[in-house]
């Protein structure tokens, strides 16, 4: 089984109180694809410009990521720059240059249209829907989002929610979407919009899954040092969908453990700039932390 | 086995966006004692004035709480009034009248000086130490605190930390005490100040235990409706210490489960003003929610 991942592929410039790093490999699809690649074959759908460094193409390939659906077109790769405050929780965008992303239309290679697992990582919901239009009866579809789309593309997002199995969003987005302060009330309202499974990401406080089987409260992996949290949420959904794609049995019986794998992938992401740390680990490093989380949550 | 609980006994007036309730039974010791009473015999140490309603004495008695150490003296009972904002997370104090609390010195009845479990609920650390001065080799001592003491009585608090087994504080207090933004770094620093066990309370995000055995990440019990969070932290430590007092075996093997009982006690506390909800439940209601939390955290 393999997983198809669509999202943004970008060059990120990230400033923290301690360092500044230009032109890192970034974007929701890059983080998600690298995290998923530890578990299952990944097919990446995205777009980059002529300036996209060859070393990043090599990095994707090193992770066995299928690049047939990665368009390389004239123009500049999507660039984002942001800055973190001292506590690493508050981030502000310094600049966004869409480049080739502005006219991006995802096109799925024919051979990929029947991929069983689909992760619609964070991009405009109309593009996420456009990917689904090209798919043949996928087994399981998950979508991530961001506050921007709640502000400027709510109609598109509501259309998308009727077509997916799992919706992933963070706690402030959930409150905004459901117009309530309480995340458990929000979960119920979001189910009514379509998805059978809803996951609320709470960063360092873990995540919560809601489904017909009830709630699952998942921890975050504890980190004494956070270098750069950019892409942690994307790594979470990537790791989770990668594990889910690889696991035998029903989604219902695997999703909880998949979230733990996602939490570990997110933690590794936070320990380096861009994908610097995530691309230097092995599956065994992930397994070790999953076992640690098992110990840390048993009672 | 029984547990001795010292702390404040107060009359609280609490305003929320939806209601206002005057002269509720409140104070750290009241909330903790009621929560602990579901598990083990409780001996309450505190002070009230002549205006303390008889119905609250009856309420303590209904919970089998030993009041021999509750001083009833001329003057007014400690009164606190506060107001919650819409999201129920931000609270501001409207007024504090110390009354008889201003000159309170806890005095332990001789028969209570060898109580095995001791909970120093939130009061001035000098008073918490004064209770320990009167104890004969307790088996296990836990102390809670609040930001006020970090601001005005740090010396006293540091003295106390050398004499207790378990220190409980919330995440912002932990960051302040250890002067770091990272709670896991804070935990290490707080151990160096004395306590073998440290618990960081994170409200709706659960709690974290640190000990020689490693970390334990405990969930909060999910609530779709919070009526009044006042006393939730006190109920957490009360329920936890009550369970710990009643459980067979070592503290090490019982403390994780004790935190789950504490989380459930805290949730019930949030579902009513003052102790309104907590005093209307039975042990079976607690057990039901503990089982639910077991299901919600297994993977």
mmCIF file of N, CA and C in Angstrom, chain A residues 86-87 171 175 181-185 188 202 204-205 215-226 256-257 260 290 293-299, chain B residues 86-87 171 175 181-185 188 202 204-205 215-226 256-257 260 290 293-299:
data_model
loop_
_atom_site.group_PDB
_atom_site.id
_atom_site.type_symbol
_atom_site.label_atom_id
_atom_site.label_comp_id
_atom_site.label_asym_id
_atom_site.label_seq_id
_atom_site.Cartn_x
_atom_site.Cartn_y
_atom_site.Cartn_z
ATOM 1 N N UNK A 86 10.660 34.317 21.625
ATOM 2 C CA UNK A 86 11.489 33.555 22.568
ATOM 3 C C UNK A 86 10.852 32.233 22.998
ATOM 4 N N UNK A 87 9.547 32.237 23.315
ATOM 5 C CA UNK A 87 8.931 31.007 23.824
ATOM 6 C C UNK A 87 8.626 29.989 22.720
ATOM 7 N N UNK A 171 -6.366 23.476 17.649
ATOM 8 C CA UNK A 171 -7.447 23.825 18.580
ATOM 9 C C UNK A 171 -8.049 25.205 18.304
ATOM 10 N N UNK A 175 -11.967 25.915 17.255
ATOM 11 C CA UNK A 175 -12.850 26.869 17.947
ATOM 12 C C UNK A 175 -13.447 27.861 16.958
ATOM 13 N N UNK A 181 -15.931 28.018 22.404
ATOM 14 C CA UNK A 181 -14.667 28.019 23.140
ATOM 15 C C UNK A 181 -14.241 26.614 23.553
ATOM 16 N N UNK A 182 -15.202 25.673 23.517
ATOM 17 C CA UNK A 182 -14.935 24.344 24.054
ATOM 18 C C UNK A 182 -14.612 23.352 22.930
ATOM 19 N N UNK A 183 -13.439 22.726 22.985
ATOM 20 C CA UNK A 183 -13.024 21.846 21.880
ATOM 21 C C UNK A 183 -13.905 20.597 21.759
ATOM 22 N N UNK A 184 -14.498 20.144 22.859
ATOM 23 C CA UNK A 184 -15.326 18.931 22.774
ATOM 24 C C UNK A 184 -16.677 19.238 22.128
ATOM 25 N N UNK A 185 -17.165 20.438 22.372
ATOM 26 C CA UNK A 185 -18.354 20.902 21.652
ATOM 27 C C UNK A 185 -17.994 21.084 20.176
ATOM 28 N N UNK A 188 -17.998 17.826 18.102
ATOM 29 C CA UNK A 188 -19.333 17.367 17.692
ATOM 30 C C UNK A 188 -19.840 18.143 16.480
ATOM 31 N N UNK A 202 -2.982 19.946 19.422
ATOM 32 C CA UNK A 202 -2.781 20.946 20.477
ATOM 33 C C UNK A 202 -1.293 21.209 20.743
ATOM 34 N N UNK A 204 2.268 21.178 21.940
ATOM 35 C CA UNK A 204 2.950 20.530 23.068
ATOM 36 C C UNK A 204 1.992 19.795 24.006
ATOM 37 N N UNK A 205 0.672 20.065 23.857
ATOM 38 C CA UNK A 205 -0.315 19.401 24.720
ATOM 39 C C UNK A 205 -0.913 18.147 24.090
ATOM 40 N N UNK A 215 -13.569 9.156 22.268
ATOM 41 C CA UNK A 215 -12.395 10.031 22.204
ATOM 42 C C UNK A 215 -11.119 9.243 22.460
ATOM 43 N N UNK A 216 -10.034 9.704 21.862
ATOM 44 C CA UNK A 216 -8.698 9.225 22.219
ATOM 45 C C UNK A 216 -7.845 10.450 22.526
ATOM 46 N N UNK A 217 -7.228 10.452 23.702
ATOM 47 C CA UNK A 217 -6.393 11.583 24.120
ATOM 48 C C UNK A 217 -4.942 11.165 23.958
ATOM 49 N N UNK A 218 -4.252 11.758 22.983
ATOM 50 C CA UNK A 218 -2.872 11.369 22.675
ATOM 51 C C UNK A 218 -1.892 12.404 23.231
ATOM 52 N N UNK A 219 -0.786 11.927 23.805
ATOM 53 C CA UNK A 219 0.210 12.855 24.329
ATOM 54 C C UNK A 219 1.092 13.402 23.205
ATOM 55 N N UNK A 220 1.774 14.504 23.473
ATOM 56 C CA UNK A 220 2.895 14.927 22.634
ATOM 57 C C UNK A 220 4.138 14.265 23.218
ATOM 58 N N UNK A 221 5.169 14.076 22.392
ATOM 59 C CA UNK A 221 6.427 13.555 22.930
ATOM 60 C C UNK A 221 7.151 14.709 23.615
ATOM 61 N N UNK A 222 7.551 14.529 24.894
ATOM 62 C CA UNK A 222 8.147 15.642 25.637
ATOM 63 C C UNK A 222 9.532 16.028 25.102
ATOM 64 N N UNK A 223 9.717 17.302 24.863
ATOM 65 C CA UNK A 223 10.996 17.819 24.360
ATOM 66 C C UNK A 223 11.520 18.910 25.284
ATOM 67 N N UNK A 224 12.747 18.738 25.741
ATOM 68 C CA UNK A 224 13.356 19.763 26.589
ATOM 69 C C UNK A 224 13.923 20.905 25.748
ATOM 70 N N UNK A 225 14.029 20.670 24.445
ATOM 71 C CA UNK A 225 14.565 21.730 23.584
ATOM 72 C C UNK A 225 13.861 21.723 22.228
ATOM 73 N N UNK A 226 13.300 22.859 21.875
ATOM 74 C CA UNK A 226 12.648 22.999 20.576
ATOM 75 C C UNK A 226 13.487 23.960 19.740
ATOM 76 N N UNK A 256 -5.294 5.159 16.527
ATOM 77 C CA UNK A 256 -4.716 5.663 17.777
ATOM 78 C C UNK A 256 -3.195 5.541 17.752
ATOM 79 N N UNK A 257 -2.731 4.347 17.413
ATOM 80 C CA UNK A 257 -1.276 4.139 17.368
ATOM 81 C C UNK A 257 -0.645 5.021 16.285
ATOM 82 N N UNK A 260 0.236 8.303 17.643
ATOM 83 C CA UNK A 260 1.455 8.278 18.461
ATOM 84 C C UNK A 260 2.684 8.372 17.546
ATOM 85 N N UNK A 290 8.284 5.836 20.443
ATOM 86 C CA UNK A 290 6.925 5.316 20.582
ATOM 87 C C UNK A 290 6.842 4.447 21.841
ATOM 88 N N UNK A 293 6.741 6.666 24.846
ATOM 89 C CA UNK A 293 5.402 7.243 25.054
ATOM 90 C C UNK A 293 4.439 6.215 25.638
ATOM 91 N N UNK A 294 4.611 4.954 25.242
ATOM 92 C CA UNK A 294 3.780 3.900 25.841
ATOM 93 C C UNK A 294 3.996 3.857 27.348
ATOM 94 N N UNK A 295 5.256 3.879 27.738
ATOM 95 C CA UNK A 295 5.593 3.851 29.171
ATOM 96 C C UNK A 295 5.075 5.083 29.898
ATOM 97 N N UNK A 296 5.151 6.230 29.227
ATOM 98 C CA UNK A 296 4.790 7.499 29.873
ATOM 99 C C UNK A 296 3.293 7.703 30.035
ATOM 100 N N UNK A 297 2.489 6.821 29.413
ATOM 101 C CA UNK A 297 1.043 7.047 29.479
ATOM 102 C C UNK A 297 0.300 5.916 30.181
ATOM 103 N N UNK A 298 1.005 4.837 30.512
ATOM 104 C CA UNK A 298 0.345 3.697 31.174
ATOM 105 C C UNK A 298 0.042 4.006 32.629
ATOM 106 N N UNK A 299 -1.122 3.545 33.079
ATOM 107 C CA UNK A 299 -1.423 3.682 34.514
ATOM 108 C C UNK A 299 -2.282 2.527 34.988
ATOM 109 N N UNK B 86 -15.362 35.027 29.523
ATOM 110 C CA UNK B 86 -16.200 34.113 28.735
ATOM 111 C C UNK B 86 -15.558 32.735 28.533
ATOM 112 N N UNK B 87 -14.261 32.695 28.225
ATOM 113 C CA UNK B 87 -13.652 31.395 27.936
ATOM 114 C C UNK B 87 -13.359 30.581 29.195
ATOM 115 N N UNK B 171 1.647 25.011 35.355
ATOM 116 C CA UNK B 171 2.724 25.204 34.379
ATOM 117 C C UNK B 171 3.328 26.605 34.415
ATOM 118 N N UNK B 175 7.262 27.475 35.306
ATOM 119 C CA UNK B 175 8.138 28.294 34.454
ATOM 120 C C UNK B 175 8.740 29.442 35.257
ATOM 121 N N UNK B 181 11.219 28.638 29.877
ATOM 122 C CA UNK B 181 9.966 28.513 29.153
ATOM 123 C C UNK B 181 9.545 27.062 28.985
ATOM 124 N N UNK B 182 10.478 26.147 29.187
ATOM 125 C CA UNK B 182 10.215 24.736 28.895
ATOM 126 C C UNK B 182 9.882 23.965 30.176
ATOM 127 N N UNK B 183 8.707 23.343 30.223
ATOM 128 C CA UNK B 183 8.290 22.677 31.464
ATOM 129 C C UNK B 183 9.167 21.470 31.810
ATOM 130 N N UNK B 184 9.766 20.818 30.801
ATOM 131 C CA UNK B 184 10.589 19.643 31.100
ATOM 132 C C UNK B 184 11.948 20.053 31.680
ATOM 133 N N UNK B 185 12.430 21.196 31.241
ATOM 134 C CA UNK B 185 13.622 21.780 31.862
ATOM 135 C C UNK B 185 13.261 22.211 33.292
ATOM 136 N N UNK B 188 13.255 19.352 35.894
ATOM 137 C CA UNK B 188 14.593 18.973 36.373
ATOM 138 C C UNK B 188 15.104 19.943 37.423
ATOM 139 N N UNK B 202 -1.752 21.243 34.224
ATOM 140 C CA UNK B 202 -1.958 22.050 33.017
ATOM 141 C C UNK B 202 -3.438 22.257 32.706
ATOM 142 N N UNK B 204 -6.981 22.045 31.545
ATOM 143 C CA UNK B 204 -7.675 21.210 30.545
ATOM 144 C C UNK B 204 -6.720 20.322 29.754
ATOM 145 N N UNK B 205 -5.399 20.607 29.845
ATOM 146 C CA UNK B 205 -4.424 19.790 29.107
ATOM 147 C C UNK B 205 -3.838 18.663 29.952
ATOM 148 N N UNK B 215 8.799 10.094 33.328
ATOM 149 C CA UNK B 215 7.635 10.968 33.232
ATOM 150 C C UNK B 215 6.356 10.150 33.109
ATOM 151 N N UNK B 216 5.280 10.710 33.622
ATOM 152 C CA UNK B 216 3.939 10.183 33.349
ATOM 153 C C UNK B 216 3.095 11.337 32.835
ATOM 154 N N UNK B 217 2.476 11.142 31.683
ATOM 155 C CA UNK B 217 1.645 12.177 31.078
ATOM 156 C C UNK B 217 0.195 11.801 31.301
ATOM 157 N N UNK B 218 -0.499 12.560 32.152
ATOM 158 C CA UNK B 218 -1.881 12.232 32.515
ATOM 159 C C UNK B 218 -2.855 13.146 31.788
ATOM 160 N N UNK B 219 -3.971 12.588 31.309
ATOM 161 C CA UNK B 219 -4.968 13.420 30.636
ATOM 162 C C UNK B 219 -5.842 14.155 31.644
ATOM 163 N N UNK B 220 -6.518 15.198 31.187
ATOM 164 C CA UNK B 220 -7.638 15.757 31.947
ATOM 165 C C UNK B 220 -8.885 15.016 31.488
ATOM 166 N N UNK B 221 -9.903 14.977 32.332
ATOM 167 C CA UNK B 221 -11.162 14.374 31.891
ATOM 168 C C UNK B 221 -11.886 15.390 31.013
ATOM 169 N N UNK B 222 -12.293 14.996 29.793
ATOM 170 C CA UNK B 222 -12.888 15.971 28.868
ATOM 171 C C UNK B 222 -14.262 16.444 29.324
ATOM 172 N N UNK B 223 -14.454 17.736 29.332
ATOM 173 C CA UNK B 223 -15.732 18.329 29.729
ATOM 174 C C UNK B 223 -16.254 19.235 28.627
ATOM 175 N N UNK B 224 -17.490 18.992 28.205
ATOM 176 C CA UNK B 224 -18.094 19.854 27.186
ATOM 177 C C UNK B 224 -18.655 21.125 27.810
ATOM 178 N N UNK B 225 -18.766 21.139 29.160
ATOM 179 C CA UNK B 225 -19.299 22.329 29.812
ATOM 180 C C UNK B 225 -18.597 22.563 31.146
ATOM 181 N N UNK B 226 -18.018 23.732 31.296
ATOM 182 C CA UNK B 226 -17.364 24.103 32.554
ATOM 183 C C UNK B 226 -18.196 25.200 33.205
ATOM 184 N N UNK B 256 0.518 7.194 39.665
ATOM 185 C CA UNK B 256 -0.063 7.472 38.345
ATOM 186 C C UNK B 256 -1.584 7.355 38.383
ATOM 187 N N UNK B 257 -2.048 6.235 38.931
ATOM 188 C CA UNK B 257 -3.493 6.049 39.013
ATOM 189 C C UNK B 257 -4.123 7.108 39.915
ATOM 190 N N UNK B 260 -5.009 10.107 38.021
ATOM 191 C CA UNK B 260 -6.228 9.940 37.221
ATOM 192 C C UNK B 260 -7.459 10.203 38.093
ATOM 193 N N UNK B 290 -13.064 7.204 35.686
ATOM 194 C CA UNK B 290 -11.695 6.662 35.638
ATOM 195 C C UNK B 290 -11.613 5.595 34.547
ATOM 196 N N UNK B 293 -11.520 7.236 31.208
ATOM 197 C CA UNK B 293 -10.182 7.765 30.899
ATOM 198 C C UNK B 293 -9.223 6.648 30.505
ATOM 199 N N UNK B 294 -9.388 5.479 31.115
ATOM 200 C CA UNK B 294 -8.558 4.335 30.706
ATOM 201 C C UNK B 294 -8.766 4.036 29.231
ATOM 202 N N UNK B 295 -10.043 3.975 28.840
ATOM 203 C CA UNK B 295 -10.379 3.703 27.441
ATOM 204 C C UNK B 295 -9.863 4.791 26.512
ATOM 205 N N UNK B 296 -9.921 6.046 26.970
ATOM 206 C CA UNK B 296 -9.562 7.184 26.112
ATOM 207 C C UNK B 296 -8.058 7.359 25.919
ATOM 208 N N UNK B 297 -7.258 6.592 26.682
ATOM 209 C CA UNK B 297 -5.812 6.801 26.580
ATOM 210 C C UNK B 297 -5.070 5.564 26.086
ATOM 211 N N UNK B 298 -5.771 4.440 25.956
ATOM 212 C CA UNK B 298 -5.122 3.202 25.499
ATOM 213 C C UNK B 298 -4.835 3.239 24.011
ATOM 214 N N UNK B 299 -3.675 2.730 23.633
ATOM 215 C CA UNK B 299 -3.376 2.609 22.197
ATOM 216 C C UNK B 299 -2.514 1.403 21.949
#
